[in-house]
């Protein structure tokens, strides 16, 4: 079945108890045994819950995987995967990625004997040279936040296969509707379902999807052992959000590309970083590995920090806030908001300068979004 159909149907049928069309919220900690030594399909909600199972099976279907896992947050999903490594193991991480992942690796996981090196994975030779005998995992994220750089996932998967190393992709920015890393040879997909997958800015959640039963067993074991799973109420909300993922992503893509094209010709904008524009240095790779660009991108305002702050203060429809992927449009200043924990020299070196603005374009009418930026830039 096609993506749109799977988004509505995968993982759930009308409920066997009363025929409820939407999977009920099984708000229970435990499940009655059918008899002595006869558990039902579920015994305790940390180990498994029917609402969570419906979401997990739907996530697996959408990513083209065999097993999905739902977590309390995106960070809980990431922490659980990293807990599968042992002391002495090494991880190679793309050097331009979500700040929370950087913090988890350098401030938490590093204290448990798992080391990480950050390399620019757009340079495949540098990547090959950085692999050590104890390297277990290559960690990627594409497009990157907020600079919208892309990584060639199939090329990286091939480098990893040659070296006998696992690969992971944080697919939060595009969702499986626009990019399917497992199809490109990646072993593990992680998501912050807080963003596009849920899409309504009313829940935090995370996911892991794999397509190999050995890996699935490991993830499932750690999810249960660590207790990082999502609760049934949150799973219900994410499952409801997923049903409209395809139509929302199409709307996000159209609006964001329309705004990017409009900004590109505005005299006060010096650069637009959007992989759907031919001016993007990796436009060809975007066409090859993504079927759309989602709703988040960045641009640079002439006049530096002063003009950037003026714009942020003058918007009326865009909300000044962190996060992304919801139906409403958000605007933010990476240098002083989402990326403030990054050392100033590092920010400067990679291009997160004071003139940079990131927007998460919602599904409002494009003309209203353009009008808001137009009045704010005037
Ligand atoms: C938000 C985000 C995360 C973290 O997810 P939470 O749900 O906030 O824990 C991880 N990766 C990316 C790319 C994100 O945008």
mmCIF file of C-alpha atoms and ligand atoms in Angstrom:
data_model
loop_
_atom_site.group_PDB
_atom_site.id
_atom_site.type_symbol
_atom_site.label_atom_id
_atom_site.label_comp_id
_atom_site.label_asym_id
_atom_site.label_seq_id
_atom_site.Cartn_x
_atom_site.Cartn_y
_atom_site.Cartn_z
ATOM 1 C CA UNK A 1 0.000 0.000 0.000
ATOM 2 C CA UNK A 2 0.991 3.610 -0.602
ATOM 3 C CA UNK A 3 2.201 5.930 2.146
ATOM 4 C CA UNK A 4 -1.084 7.853 2.481
ATOM 5 C CA UNK A 5 -3.012 4.619 3.012
ATOM 6 C CA UNK A 6 -0.499 3.214 5.493
ATOM 7 C CA UNK A 7 -0.568 6.475 7.469
ATOM 8 C CA UNK A 8 -4.298 6.017 8.017
ATOM 9 C CA UNK A 9 -4.463 2.246 8.467
ATOM 10 C CA UNK A 10 -1.124 0.601 9.349
ATOM 11 C CA UNK A 11 -0.944 -0.937 12.811
ATOM 12 C CA UNK A 12 -4.594 -0.742 13.724
ATOM 13 C CA UNK A 13 -7.992 -2.158 12.897
ATOM 14 C CA UNK A 14 -11.301 -1.419 14.611
ATOM 15 C CA UNK A 15 -10.863 -2.338 18.268
ATOM 16 C CA UNK A 16 -11.912 -5.939 19.017
ATOM 17 C CA UNK A 17 -13.798 -4.993 22.209
ATOM 18 C CA UNK A 18 -16.414 -2.519 20.857
ATOM 19 C CA UNK A 19 -15.337 -1.790 17.289
ATOM 20 C CA UNK A 20 -13.912 1.664 18.082
ATOM 21 C CA UNK A 21 -12.491 2.931 14.787
ATOM 22 C CA UNK A 22 -9.710 4.855 16.501
ATOM 23 C CA UNK A 23 -7.376 2.802 18.701
ATOM 24 C CA UNK A 24 -8.469 3.467 22.299
ATOM 25 C CA UNK A 25 -6.126 4.902 24.915
ATOM 26 C CA UNK A 26 -5.349 1.820 27.001
ATOM 27 C CA UNK A 27 -4.611 3.834 30.129
ATOM 28 C CA UNK A 28 -3.608 0.900 32.285
ATOM 29 C CA UNK A 29 -0.400 -0.131 34.004
ATOM 30 C CA UNK A 30 -1.094 -3.848 34.020
ATOM 31 C CA UNK A 31 -3.177 -6.545 32.281
ATOM 32 C CA UNK A 32 -5.107 -9.491 33.788
ATOM 33 C CA UNK A 33 -3.692 -12.931 33.090
ATOM 34 C CA UNK A 34 -6.139 -15.321 31.419
ATOM 35 C CA UNK A 35 -5.244 -17.998 33.960
ATOM 36 C CA UNK A 36 -2.347 -19.265 35.987
ATOM 37 C CA UNK A 37 0.732 -19.118 33.793
ATOM 38 C CA UNK A 38 -1.383 -17.772 30.900
ATOM 39 C CA UNK A 39 -0.552 -14.115 30.169
ATOM 40 C CA UNK A 40 -2.500 -12.340 27.414
ATOM 41 C CA UNK A 41 -0.674 -10.515 24.583
ATOM 42 C CA UNK A 42 0.273 -7.764 27.077
ATOM 43 C CA UNK A 43 1.261 -8.081 30.725
ATOM 44 C CA UNK A 44 2.665 -4.725 31.904
ATOM 45 C CA UNK A 45 2.623 -1.358 30.127
ATOM 46 C CA UNK A 46 6.375 -0.685 30.322
ATOM 47 C CA UNK A 47 6.922 -3.887 28.330
ATOM 48 C CA UNK A 48 4.040 -3.285 25.928
ATOM 49 C CA UNK A 49 0.703 -1.523 25.571
ATOM 50 C CA UNK A 50 -1.908 -1.852 22.785
ATOM 51 C CA UNK A 51 -2.049 1.907 22.047
ATOM 52 C CA UNK A 52 1.731 2.049 21.862
ATOM 53 C CA UNK A 53 1.819 -1.093 19.712
ATOM 54 C CA UNK A 54 -0.557 0.485 17.176
ATOM 55 C CA UNK A 55 1.733 3.520 16.897
ATOM 56 C CA UNK A 56 4.893 1.400 16.740
ATOM 57 C CA UNK A 57 3.540 -0.794 13.940
ATOM 58 C CA UNK A 58 2.406 2.283 12.012
ATOM 59 C CA UNK A 59 5.853 3.917 12.369
ATOM 60 C CA UNK A 60 7.556 0.731 11.152
ATOM 61 C CA UNK A 61 5.296 0.583 8.082
ATOM 62 C CA UNK A 62 5.873 4.240 7.163
ATOM 63 C CA UNK A 63 9.683 3.987 7.424
ATOM 64 C CA UNK A 64 9.765 0.692 5.513
ATOM 65 C CA UNK A 65 11.102 -1.079 8.601
ATOM 66 C CA UNK A 66 10.091 -4.275 10.349
ATOM 67 C CA UNK A 67 9.966 -2.983 13.937
ATOM 68 C CA UNK A 68 9.069 0.394 15.443
ATOM 69 C CA UNK A 69 9.493 1.629 19.015
ATOM 70 C CA UNK A 70 7.834 4.655 20.620
ATOM 71 C CA UNK A 71 9.638 6.656 23.303
ATOM 72 C CA UNK A 72 8.797 9.384 25.786
ATOM 73 C CA UNK A 73 10.834 11.961 23.810
ATOM 74 C CA UNK A 74 13.272 12.111 20.925
ATOM 75 C CA UNK A 75 16.105 12.275 23.457
ATOM 76 C CA UNK A 76 14.789 9.139 25.218
ATOM 77 C CA UNK A 77 14.919 7.331 21.857
ATOM 78 C CA UNK A 78 18.503 8.506 21.269
ATOM 79 C CA UNK A 79 19.631 7.650 24.818
ATOM 80 C CA UNK A 80 18.181 4.153 24.494
ATOM 81 C CA UNK A 81 20.030 3.471 21.239
ATOM 82 C CA UNK A 82 23.297 4.774 22.705
ATOM 83 C CA UNK A 83 22.837 2.542 25.778
ATOM 84 C CA UNK A 84 23.144 -0.447 23.413
ATOM 85 C CA UNK A 85 26.856 0.392 23.073
ATOM 86 C CA UNK A 86 29.461 -0.804 25.552
ATOM 87 C CA UNK A 87 32.197 0.983 27.437
ATOM 88 C CA UNK A 88 35.172 1.312 25.080
ATOM 89 C CA UNK A 89 33.015 1.694 21.963
ATOM 90 C CA UNK A 90 33.375 4.698 19.680
ATOM 91 C CA UNK A 91 30.756 6.645 17.698
ATOM 92 C CA UNK A 92 31.387 8.889 14.696
ATOM 93 C CA UNK A 93 28.954 11.775 14.504
ATOM 94 C CA UNK A 94 28.320 14.334 11.764
ATOM 95 C CA UNK A 95 29.657 17.649 13.089
ATOM 96 C CA UNK A 96 26.573 19.747 12.305
ATOM 97 C CA UNK A 97 23.584 18.312 14.184
ATOM 98 C CA UNK A 98 20.856 18.816 16.775
ATOM 99 C CA UNK A 99 22.315 20.442 19.912
ATOM 100 C CA UNK A 100 20.605 18.010 22.291
ATOM 101 C CA UNK A 101 22.303 15.075 20.567
ATOM 102 C CA UNK A 102 25.678 16.814 20.942
ATOM 103 C CA UNK A 103 24.966 17.394 24.656
ATOM 104 C CA UNK A 104 23.857 13.774 25.214
ATOM 105 C CA UNK A 105 27.022 12.427 23.583
ATOM 106 C CA UNK A 106 29.513 14.803 25.214
ATOM 107 C CA UNK A 107 27.990 15.298 28.690
ATOM 108 C CA UNK A 108 26.233 11.999 29.428
ATOM 109 C CA UNK A 109 27.314 9.109 27.204
ATOM 110 C CA UNK A 110 30.997 10.171 27.376
ATOM 111 C CA UNK A 111 30.902 9.589 31.163
ATOM 112 C CA UNK A 112 30.016 5.958 30.563
ATOM 113 C CA UNK A 113 33.044 5.091 28.475
ATOM 114 C CA UNK A 114 31.545 5.544 24.993
ATOM 115 C CA UNK A 115 33.529 8.170 23.081
ATOM 116 C CA UNK A 116 32.391 10.257 20.125
ATOM 117 C CA UNK A 117 34.270 12.119 17.393
ATOM 118 C CA UNK A 118 32.589 14.775 15.291
ATOM 119 C CA UNK A 119 33.503 14.802 11.598
ATOM 120 C CA UNK A 120 32.137 16.454 8.492
ATOM 121 C CA UNK A 121 30.473 13.482 6.793
ATOM 122 C CA UNK A 122 30.059 15.369 3.522
ATOM 123 C CA UNK A 123 33.749 14.452 3.110
ATOM 124 C CA UNK A 124 33.665 10.658 2.634
ATOM 125 C CA UNK A 125 37.471 10.302 2.672
ATOM 126 C CA UNK A 126 37.668 12.099 6.019
ATOM 127 C CA UNK A 127 34.880 9.829 7.247
ATOM 128 C CA UNK A 128 36.754 6.670 6.144
ATOM 129 C CA UNK A 129 39.957 7.907 7.807
ATOM 130 C CA UNK A 130 38.115 8.591 11.091
ATOM 131 C CA UNK A 131 36.800 5.039 11.509
ATOM 132 C CA UNK A 132 38.707 3.251 14.266
ATOM 133 C CA UNK A 133 38.822 -0.445 15.197
ATOM 134 C CA UNK A 134 36.387 0.255 18.071
ATOM 135 C CA UNK A 135 33.966 2.387 16.000
ATOM 136 C CA UNK A 136 30.496 0.818 16.233
ATOM 137 C CA UNK A 137 28.128 3.456 14.881
ATOM 138 C CA UNK A 138 27.982 6.325 12.361
ATOM 139 C CA UNK A 139 25.411 8.931 13.455
ATOM 140 C CA UNK A 140 23.892 11.130 10.756
ATOM 141 C CA UNK A 141 21.250 13.831 10.520
ATOM 142 C CA UNK A 142 20.098 15.317 7.205
ATOM 143 C CA UNK A 143 19.119 18.034 6.433
ATOM 144 C CA UNK A 144 21.027 19.622 9.298
ATOM 145 C CA UNK A 145 19.660 22.186 11.662
ATOM 146 C CA UNK A 146 19.726 25.153 11.023
ATOM 147 C CA UNK A 147 22.161 25.258 8.070
ATOM 148 C CA UNK A 148 20.255 22.823 5.827
ATOM 149 C CA UNK A 149 23.341 20.892 4.739
ATOM 150 C CA UNK A 150 22.704 17.403 3.333
ATOM 151 C CA UNK A 151 24.483 14.091 3.826
ATOM 152 C CA UNK A 152 24.583 11.423 1.122
ATOM 153 C CA UNK A 153 22.970 8.583 3.061
ATOM 154 C CA UNK A 154 23.576 5.740 0.587
ATOM 155 C CA UNK A 155 27.250 6.681 0.207
ATOM 156 C CA UNK A 156 27.681 6.806 3.998
ATOM 157 C CA UNK A 157 25.834 3.479 4.400
ATOM 158 C CA UNK A 158 28.286 1.935 1.904
ATOM 159 C CA UNK A 159 31.325 3.286 3.801
ATOM 160 C CA UNK A 160 29.867 1.802 6.992
ATOM 161 C CA UNK A 161 29.130 -1.577 5.388
ATOM 162 C CA UNK A 162 32.700 -1.817 4.081
ATOM 163 C CA UNK A 163 33.941 -1.185 7.630
ATOM 164 C CA UNK A 164 31.371 -3.401 9.377
ATOM 165 C CA UNK A 165 29.889 -0.463 11.297
ATOM 166 C CA UNK A 166 26.208 0.339 11.999
ATOM 167 C CA UNK A 167 24.563 3.525 10.732
ATOM 168 C CA UNK A 168 21.846 5.716 12.223
ATOM 169 C CA UNK A 169 19.901 8.623 10.735
ATOM 170 C CA UNK A 170 17.899 11.213 12.663
ATOM 171 C CA UNK A 171 15.041 11.671 10.171
ATOM 172 C CA UNK A 172 13.111 14.258 12.216
ATOM 173 C CA UNK A 173 13.358 17.100 9.680
ATOM 174 C CA UNK A 174 11.755 15.319 6.726
ATOM 175 C CA UNK A 175 9.692 12.487 8.234
ATOM 176 C CA UNK A 176 9.384 9.207 6.280
ATOM 177 C CA UNK A 177 7.086 10.964 3.808
ATOM 178 C CA UNK A 178 10.037 12.791 2.213
ATOM 179 C CA UNK A 179 13.016 10.587 3.117
ATOM 180 C CA UNK A 180 13.342 6.867 3.915
ATOM 181 C CA UNK A 181 16.837 6.199 5.274
ATOM 182 C CA UNK A 182 16.270 2.429 5.697
ATOM 183 C CA UNK A 183 15.669 2.159 1.927
ATOM 184 C CA UNK A 184 19.046 3.886 1.410
ATOM 185 C CA UNK A 185 20.909 1.298 3.496
ATOM 186 C CA UNK A 186 20.825 2.956 6.941
ATOM 187 C CA UNK A 187 20.335 0.501 9.854
ATOM 188 C CA UNK A 188 18.525 2.612 12.470
ATOM 189 C CA UNK A 189 16.158 5.578 12.074
ATOM 190 C CA UNK A 190 15.399 7.853 15.014
ATOM 191 C CA UNK A 191 12.787 10.588 15.274
ATOM 192 C CA UNK A 192 11.643 13.296 17.521
ATOM 193 C CA UNK A 193 7.938 12.617 16.878
ATOM 194 C CA UNK A 194 7.392 15.927 18.694
ATOM 195 C CA UNK A 195 7.994 17.578 15.307
ATOM 196 C CA UNK A 196 6.372 16.654 11.959
ATOM 197 C CA UNK A 197 5.196 13.143 12.843
ATOM 198 C CA UNK A 198 2.849 14.398 15.546
ATOM 199 C CA UNK A 199 2.676 17.793 13.897
ATOM 200 C CA UNK A 200 0.383 19.667 16.260
ATOM 201 C CA UNK A 201 2.787 20.992 18.934
ATOM 202 C CA UNK A 202 0.849 19.216 21.682
ATOM 203 C CA UNK A 203 3.075 16.290 22.641
ATOM 204 C CA UNK A 204 6.740 15.324 23.054
ATOM 205 C CA UNK A 205 7.720 11.900 21.770
ATOM 206 C CA UNK A 206 10.407 9.873 20.059
ATOM 207 C CA UNK A 207 10.759 6.822 17.833
ATOM 208 C CA UNK A 208 13.242 4.231 16.626
ATOM 209 C CA UNK A 209 12.648 2.074 13.545
ATOM 210 C CA UNK A 210 14.841 -0.812 12.332
ATOM 211 C CA UNK A 211 14.496 -3.488 9.655
ATOM 212 C CA UNK A 212 16.457 -6.310 11.240
ATOM 213 C CA UNK A 213 15.152 -8.624 13.960
ATOM 214 C CA UNK A 214 18.469 -8.823 15.838
ATOM 215 C CA UNK A 215 18.627 -5.047 16.168
ATOM 216 C CA UNK A 216 14.920 -4.970 17.016
ATOM 217 C CA UNK A 217 15.485 -7.380 19.863
ATOM 218 C CA UNK A 218 18.257 -5.163 21.243
ATOM 219 C CA UNK A 219 16.168 -1.973 20.995
ATOM 220 C CA UNK A 220 13.136 -3.667 22.548
ATOM 221 C CA UNK A 221 15.217 -5.087 25.381
ATOM 222 C CA UNK A 222 16.701 -1.671 26.199
ATOM 223 C CA UNK A 223 13.353 0.139 25.884
ATOM 224 C CA UNK A 224 11.882 -2.234 28.464
ATOM 225 C CA UNK A 225 14.966 -2.412 30.701
ATOM 226 C CA UNK A 226 15.374 1.390 30.778
ATOM 227 C CA UNK A 227 11.680 2.300 30.854
ATOM 228 C CA UNK A 228 12.057 5.026 28.207
ATOM 229 C CA UNK A 229 8.789 4.150 26.414
ATOM 230 C CA UNK A 230 5.980 6.586 25.576
ATOM 231 C CA UNK A 231 2.755 6.540 27.607
ATOM 232 C CA UNK A 232 -0.562 5.534 25.982
ATOM 233 C CA UNK A 233 -2.050 9.046 25.964
ATOM 234 C CA UNK A 234 0.934 10.430 24.046
ATOM 235 C CA UNK A 235 0.903 7.440 21.677
ATOM 236 C CA UNK A 236 -2.749 8.116 20.912
ATOM 237 C CA UNK A 237 -1.987 11.747 20.053
ATOM 238 C CA UNK A 238 0.955 10.852 17.821
ATOM 239 C CA UNK A 239 -1.098 8.172 16.074
ATOM 240 C CA UNK A 240 -3.835 10.717 15.416
ATOM 241 C CA UNK A 241 -1.253 13.170 14.076
ATOM 242 C CA UNK A 242 0.258 10.555 11.738
ATOM 243 C CA UNK A 243 -3.013 10.053 9.883
ATOM 244 C CA UNK A 244 -2.586 13.462 8.238
ATOM 245 C CA UNK A 245 1.216 13.316 7.854
ATOM 246 C CA UNK A 246 1.165 13.118 4.046
ATOM 247 C CA UNK A 247 -1.249 16.001 3.527
ATOM 248 C CA UNK A 248 0.515 18.136 6.135
ATOM 249 C CA UNK A 249 3.983 17.486 4.660
ATOM 250 C CA UNK A 250 2.763 18.437 1.175
ATOM 251 C CA UNK A 251 1.385 21.688 2.592
ATOM 252 C CA UNK A 252 4.573 22.406 4.596
ATOM 253 C CA UNK A 253 6.690 21.764 1.492
ATOM 254 C CA UNK A 254 4.608 24.008 -0.790
ATOM 255 C CA UNK A 255 4.490 26.876 1.683
ATOM 256 C CA UNK A 256 8.173 26.697 2.632
ATOM 257 C CA UNK A 257 9.352 26.522 -0.993
ATOM 258 C CA UNK A 258 7.038 29.406 -1.899
ATOM 259 C CA UNK A 259 8.404 31.523 0.937
ATOM 260 C CA UNK A 260 12.002 30.574 0.106
ATOM 261 C CA UNK A 261 11.496 31.688 -3.514
ATOM 262 C CA UNK A 262 9.898 34.927 -2.355
ATOM 263 C CA UNK A 263 12.681 35.641 0.169
ATOM 264 C CA UNK A 264 15.351 34.896 -2.425
ATOM 265 C CA UNK A 265 14.335 37.942 -4.466
ATOM 266 C CA UNK A 266 13.872 40.272 -1.464
ATOM 267 C CA UNK A 267 16.534 43.027 -1.366
ATOM 268 C CA UNK A 268 16.990 42.732 2.414
ATOM 269 C CA UNK A 269 17.751 39.010 2.331
ATOM 270 C CA UNK A 270 21.349 38.050 1.538
ATOM 271 C CA UNK A 271 20.959 34.247 1.384
ATOM 272 C CA UNK A 272 18.267 31.559 1.556
ATOM 273 C CA UNK A 273 19.333 28.096 2.737
ATOM 274 C CA UNK A 274 16.725 25.714 1.298
ATOM 275 C CA UNK A 275 17.569 22.403 -0.461
ATOM 276 C CA UNK A 276 14.674 22.839 -2.896
ATOM 277 C CA UNK A 277 16.280 25.942 -4.448
ATOM 278 C CA UNK A 278 18.659 25.449 -7.370
ATOM 279 C CA UNK A 279 21.049 27.806 -5.571
ATOM 280 C CA UNK A 280 21.545 25.197 -2.817
ATOM 281 C CA UNK A 281 25.007 23.619 -3.298
ATOM 282 C CA UNK A 282 23.557 20.113 -2.812
ATOM 283 C CA UNK A 283 20.433 20.576 -4.924
ATOM 284 C CA UNK A 284 21.261 17.442 -6.969
ATOM 285 C CA UNK A 285 21.593 15.295 -3.838
ATOM 286 C CA UNK A 286 18.279 16.675 -2.550
ATOM 287 C CA UNK A 287 16.610 15.564 -5.799
ATOM 288 C CA UNK A 288 18.217 12.133 -5.481
ATOM 289 C CA UNK A 289 17.483 11.184 -1.878
ATOM 290 C CA UNK A 290 14.504 13.323 -0.801
ATOM 291 C CA UNK A 291 11.045 13.498 -2.354
ATOM 292 C CA UNK A 292 10.372 16.896 -0.759
ATOM 293 C CA UNK A 293 11.950 19.432 1.568
ATOM 294 C CA UNK A 294 9.590 19.753 4.521
ATOM 295 C CA UNK A 295 8.786 23.079 6.128
ATOM 296 C CA UNK A 296 11.929 24.205 7.941
ATOM 297 C CA UNK A 297 14.683 26.360 6.458
ATOM 298 C CA UNK A 298 16.904 29.336 7.208
ATOM 299 C CA UNK A 299 17.864 32.657 5.652
ATOM 300 C CA UNK A 300 20.260 35.534 6.262
ATOM 301 C CA UNK A 301 19.136 39.126 6.774
ATOM 302 C CA UNK A 302 21.255 42.073 5.602
ATOM 303 C CA UNK A 303 22.317 44.288 8.510
ATOM 304 C CA UNK A 304 23.306 41.562 10.963
ATOM 305 C CA UNK A 305 21.930 41.129 14.440
ATOM 306 C CA UNK A 306 20.139 44.490 14.574
ATOM 307 C CA UNK A 307 18.045 43.816 11.459
ATOM 308 C CA UNK A 308 17.498 40.176 12.445
ATOM 309 C CA UNK A 309 16.112 41.257 15.832
ATOM 310 C CA UNK A 310 13.945 43.914 14.158
ATOM 311 C CA UNK A 311 12.380 41.262 11.945
ATOM 312 C CA UNK A 312 11.834 38.868 14.868
ATOM 313 C CA UNK A 313 10.126 41.634 16.825
ATOM 314 C CA UNK A 314 7.939 42.775 13.925
ATOM 315 C CA UNK A 315 6.326 39.512 12.791
ATOM 316 C CA UNK A 316 2.669 39.076 13.757
ATOM 317 C CA UNK A 317 1.576 35.739 12.315
ATOM 318 C CA UNK A 318 4.855 33.871 12.895
ATOM 319 C CA UNK A 319 5.360 33.040 16.589
ATOM 320 C CA UNK A 320 8.802 33.605 18.100
ATOM 321 C CA UNK A 321 9.504 30.145 19.516
ATOM 322 C CA UNK A 322 11.839 27.153 19.396
ATOM 323 C CA UNK A 323 10.770 23.751 18.001
ATOM 324 C CA UNK A 324 9.427 23.035 14.523
ATOM 325 C CA UNK A 325 7.120 20.784 12.562
ATOM 326 C CA UNK A 326 3.750 21.997 13.837
ATOM 327 C CA UNK A 327 0.828 23.299 11.765
ATOM 328 C CA UNK A 328 1.538 26.863 12.942
ATOM 329 C CA UNK A 329 4.475 28.921 11.643
ATOM 330 C CA UNK A 330 7.360 29.646 14.019
ATOM 331 C CA UNK A 331 10.413 31.881 13.697
ATOM 332 C CA UNK A 332 13.600 31.859 15.757
ATOM 333 C CA UNK A 333 17.162 33.164 16.031
ATOM 334 C CA UNK A 334 19.526 30.143 16.258
ATOM 335 C CA UNK A 335 22.523 32.114 17.609
ATOM 336 C CA UNK A 336 20.621 33.268 20.716
ATOM 337 C CA UNK A 337 17.942 30.572 20.992
ATOM 338 C CA UNK A 338 18.232 26.947 19.777
ATOM 339 C CA UNK A 339 22.027 26.985 19.364
ATOM 340 C CA UNK A 340 23.079 29.191 22.282
ATOM 341 C CA UNK A 341 24.681 26.227 24.098
ATOM 342 C CA UNK A 342 27.156 25.872 21.222
ATOM 343 C CA UNK A 343 30.435 27.766 21.878
ATOM 344 C CA UNK A 344 30.432 31.107 20.036
ATOM 345 C CA UNK A 345 33.618 30.257 18.046
ATOM 346 C CA UNK A 346 32.083 26.989 16.827
ATOM 347 C CA UNK A 347 28.865 28.786 15.841
ATOM 348 C CA UNK A 348 30.881 31.397 13.965
ATOM 349 C CA UNK A 349 33.052 28.787 12.266
ATOM 350 C CA UNK A 350 30.152 26.750 10.897
ATOM 351 C CA UNK A 351 28.013 29.740 9.914
ATOM 352 C CA UNK A 352 25.411 30.136 12.677
ATOM 353 C CA UNK A 353 25.971 33.890 12.694
ATOM 354 C CA UNK A 354 23.791 36.701 14.056
ATOM 355 C CA UNK A 355 22.154 37.390 10.676
ATOM 356 C CA UNK A 356 20.730 33.851 10.474
ATOM 357 C CA UNK A 357 17.006 33.241 11.016
ATOM 358 C CA UNK A 358 15.269 29.856 10.993
ATOM 359 C CA UNK A 359 11.588 29.413 10.236
ATOM 360 C CA UNK A 360 9.289 26.438 10.600
ATOM 361 C CA UNK A 361 6.625 27.111 8.004
ATOM 362 C CA UNK A 362 3.165 25.904 8.969
ATOM 363 C CA UNK A 363 0.123 25.085 6.867
ATOM 364 C CA UNK A 364 -1.527 28.519 6.900
ATOM 365 C CA UNK A 365 -2.195 30.236 3.545
ATOM 366 C CA UNK A 366 1.057 31.150 1.777
ATOM 367 C CA UNK A 367 -0.165 34.672 0.922
ATOM 368 C CA UNK A 368 -0.724 35.445 4.613
ATOM 369 C CA UNK A 369 2.759 34.161 5.499
ATOM 370 C CA UNK A 370 4.366 36.252 2.748
ATOM 371 C CA UNK A 371 2.363 39.312 3.832
ATOM 372 C CA UNK A 372 3.607 38.904 7.408
ATOM 373 C CA UNK A 373 7.281 38.714 6.415
ATOM 374 C CA UNK A 374 6.772 41.559 3.949
ATOM 375 C CA UNK A 375 5.382 43.927 6.608
ATOM 376 C CA UNK A 376 8.046 42.819 9.098
ATOM 377 C CA UNK A 377 10.870 43.485 6.626
ATOM 378 C CA UNK A 378 9.411 46.852 5.548
HETATM 379 C C1 LIG B 1 13.758 18.089 18.611
HETATM 380 C C2 LIG B 1 14.786 17.206 18.035
HETATM 381 C C3 LIG B 1 15.340 16.147 18.788
HETATM 382 C C4 LIG B 1 14.975 15.895 20.232
HETATM 383 O O1 LIG B 1 13.658 15.494 20.388
HETATM 384 P P1 LIG B 1 12.753 15.785 21.710
HETATM 385 O O2 LIG B 1 11.449 15.208 21.342
HETATM 386 O O3 LIG B 1 12.752 17.267 21.920
HETATM 387 O O4 LIG B 1 13.424 15.078 22.844
HETATM 388 C C5 LIG B 1 16.268 15.323 18.167
HETATM 389 N N1 LIG B 1 16.656 15.540 16.894
HETATM 390 C C6 LIG B 1 16.161 16.554 16.153
HETATM 391 C C7 LIG B 1 16.625 16.735 14.749
HETATM 392 C C8 LIG B 1 15.214 17.423 16.696
HETATM 393 O O5 LIG B 1 14.739 18.430 15.957
#
